[in-house]
Each structure stands twice: as C-alpha cells, then as structure tokens.
Amino acid sequence: MRLRRLRLRNHRNYAQLDLTPGHGVNVFIGPNGQGKTNLLEAVAMLALSSSPRARREYELVGPVGPGSRIEAQVETEGTVRELSIALEVEGERTRRTIEIDGAQRRAFDLPGHFRVTLFWPDDLGLVKGGPELRRRFLN
C-alpha cells in the first residue's frame, strides 16, 4: 500500500500543495505551526472519510475560499486508485463529497481503499498522564 501523490486545496493552512512522496519512509520536519500534522490529517481523512481531529468539518477549510479538497493517488497490490474528499461550506453547513476513481460515493465506501495507523501527540497522554486517565481508558 503506497501513497503515490497527495494534492491539497485550501485544506487548513495549505492554500495549495502537490506532494509526490518517495518510496519507503518519508519524514516531515519543520517548525511548529507549519502544517505537518495538517498534512498527516489529510492522509488520515482519505482512509477514514472524516477527520480524526476536527470537531466540525468547516474547521478543515482554509482561508482561501468556501471549500477544501483533498485528492490522492494510492496503490494497493498493484491497483491504482484516485480518492478525493471535497468540502463546501454553505453558511453553518458543510457539504462533503467523496469520489473514488472519479465516481461519487458514500462516506462508508472510502475506508479500506487506503489504510493508516494513527498516532497523534495527544495519544502520549495515556502513557505520560496520571493513573486516572489510564483507568478511564481501560474502563
């Protein structure tokens, strides 16, 4: 399973990004607040069909316009697929459109085409935090 290309349009702090990751491990380094986590969030959205971080979808739309788009080309077992999620903000509502290979699909059709393992900085709270947090997690 490989991410061959990632394109972001008005996603969080990215006005535009076109990324072709290398084969193997890719490392993103930079100062705080430059978009490293936002980039990884976009990849996770393609696997999950929604953001693992945002409470409301309009939070994902950057300052350049009323919409956002995430597109990727992924390869799984020799099969290449085009995945995309578009968000359009209309007042208080956000409309999400998902496409797989150019065909509009439902949100639950997206998971499985691309898999990710999520680990966010907040996940360390379980290890570094107090015992009450671990007890709550185990319960």
PDB file of N, CA and C in Angstrom, residues 2-7 17-28 72-73:
ATOM      1  N   ARG A   2       0.645   2.147  -0.923  1.00  0.00           N
ATOM      2  CA  ARG A   2       1.531   3.299  -1.059  1.00  0.00           C
ATOM      3  C   ARG A   2       0.764   4.535  -1.492  1.00  0.00           C
ATOM      4  N   LEU A   3       1.100   5.645  -0.894  1.00  0.00           N
ATOM      5  CA  LEU A   3       0.572   6.939  -1.304  1.00  0.00           C
ATOM      6  C   LEU A   3       1.471   7.452  -2.421  1.00  0.00           C
ATOM      7  N   ARG A   4       0.933   7.516  -3.627  1.00  0.00           N
ATOM      8  CA  ARG A   4       1.735   7.938  -4.777  1.00  0.00           C
ATOM      9  C   ARG A   4       1.727   9.446  -4.978  1.00  0.00           C
ATOM     10  N   ARG A   5       0.614  10.089  -4.619  1.00  0.00           N
ATOM     11  CA  ARG A   5       0.508  11.533  -4.812  1.00  0.00           C
ATOM     12  C   ARG A   5      -0.569  12.078  -3.882  1.00  0.00           C
ATOM     13  N   LEU A   6      -0.344  13.278  -3.363  1.00  0.00           N
ATOM     14  CA  LEU A   6      -1.309  13.947  -2.495  1.00  0.00           C
ATOM     15  C   LEU A   6      -1.431  15.395  -2.944  1.00  0.00           C
ATOM     16  N   ARG A   7      -2.671  15.836  -3.135  1.00  0.00           N
ATOM     17  CA  ARG A   7      -2.939  17.229  -3.508  1.00  0.00           C
ATOM     18  C   ARG A   7      -3.922  17.816  -2.502  1.00  0.00           C
ATOM     19  N   LEU A  17      -1.078  22.414  -2.221  1.00  0.00           N
ATOM     20  CA  LEU A  17       0.060  21.518  -2.037  1.00  0.00           C
ATOM     21  C   LEU A  17      -0.058  20.403  -3.050  1.00  0.00           C
ATOM     22  N   ASP A  18       1.034  20.066  -3.688  1.00  0.00           N
ATOM     23  CA  ASP A  18       1.104  18.916  -4.590  1.00  0.00           C
ATOM     24  C   ASP A  18       2.343  18.139  -4.192  1.00  0.00           C
ATOM     25  N   LEU A  19       2.148  16.978  -3.572  1.00  0.00           N
ATOM     26  CA  LEU A  19       3.237  16.204  -2.990  1.00  0.00           C
ATOM     27  C   LEU A  19       3.315  14.833  -3.644  1.00  0.00           C
ATOM     28  N   THR A  20       4.511  14.462  -4.063  1.00  0.00           N
ATOM     29  CA  THR A  20       4.774  13.114  -4.552  1.00  0.00           C
ATOM     30  C   THR A  20       5.776  12.485  -3.591  1.00  0.00           C
ATOM     31  N   PRO A  21       5.292  11.699  -2.624  1.00  0.00           N
ATOM     32  CA  PRO A  21       6.204  11.103  -1.642  1.00  0.00           C
ATOM     33  C   PRO A  21       7.160  10.117  -2.304  1.00  0.00           C
ATOM     34  N   GLY A  22       8.332   9.969  -1.714  1.00  0.00           N
ATOM     35  CA  GLY A  22       9.282   8.984  -2.204  1.00  0.00           C
ATOM     36  C   GLY A  22       8.875   7.588  -1.767  1.00  0.00           C
ATOM     37  N   HIS A  23       9.526   6.592  -2.339  1.00  0.00           N
ATOM     38  CA  HIS A  23       9.297   5.212  -1.902  1.00  0.00           C
ATOM     39  C   HIS A  23       9.862   5.054  -0.498  1.00  0.00           C
ATOM     40  N   GLY A  24       9.284   4.206   0.296  1.00  0.00           N
ATOM     41  CA  GLY A  24       9.792   3.976   1.639  1.00  0.00           C
ATOM     42  C   GLY A  24       9.313   5.020   2.619  1.00  0.00           C
ATOM     43  N   VAL A  25      10.148   5.319   3.605  1.00  0.00           N
ATOM     44  CA  VAL A  25       9.793   6.236   4.684  1.00  0.00           C
ATOM     45  C   VAL A  25       9.991   7.678   4.237  1.00  0.00           C
ATOM     46  N   ASN A  26       9.021   8.520   4.551  1.00  0.00           N
ATOM     47  CA  ASN A  26       9.107   9.958   4.302  1.00  0.00           C
ATOM     48  C   ASN A  26       9.033  10.657   5.649  1.00  0.00           C
ATOM     49  N   VAL A  27       9.887  11.650   5.846  1.00  0.00           N
ATOM     50  CA  VAL A  27       9.949  12.379   7.107  1.00  0.00           C
ATOM     51  C   VAL A  27       9.615  13.839   6.837  1.00  0.00           C
ATOM     52  N   PHE A  28       8.714  14.398   7.636  1.00  0.00           N
ATOM     53  CA  PHE A  28       8.332  15.804   7.518  1.00  0.00           C
ATOM     54  C   PHE A  28       8.879  16.544   8.730  1.00  0.00           C
ATOM     55  N   ALA A  72      -5.864  12.164  -3.701  1.00  0.00           N
ATOM     56  CA  ALA A  72      -4.696  11.301  -3.610  1.00  0.00           C
ATOM     57  C   ALA A  72      -4.769  10.199  -4.646  1.00  0.00           C
ATOM     58  N   GLN A  73      -3.597   9.768  -5.025  1.00  0.00           N
ATOM     59  CA  GLN A  73      -3.464   8.579  -5.853  1.00  0.00           C
ATOM     60  C   GLN A  73      -2.780   7.550  -4.961  1.00  0.00           C
TER      61      GLN A  73
END
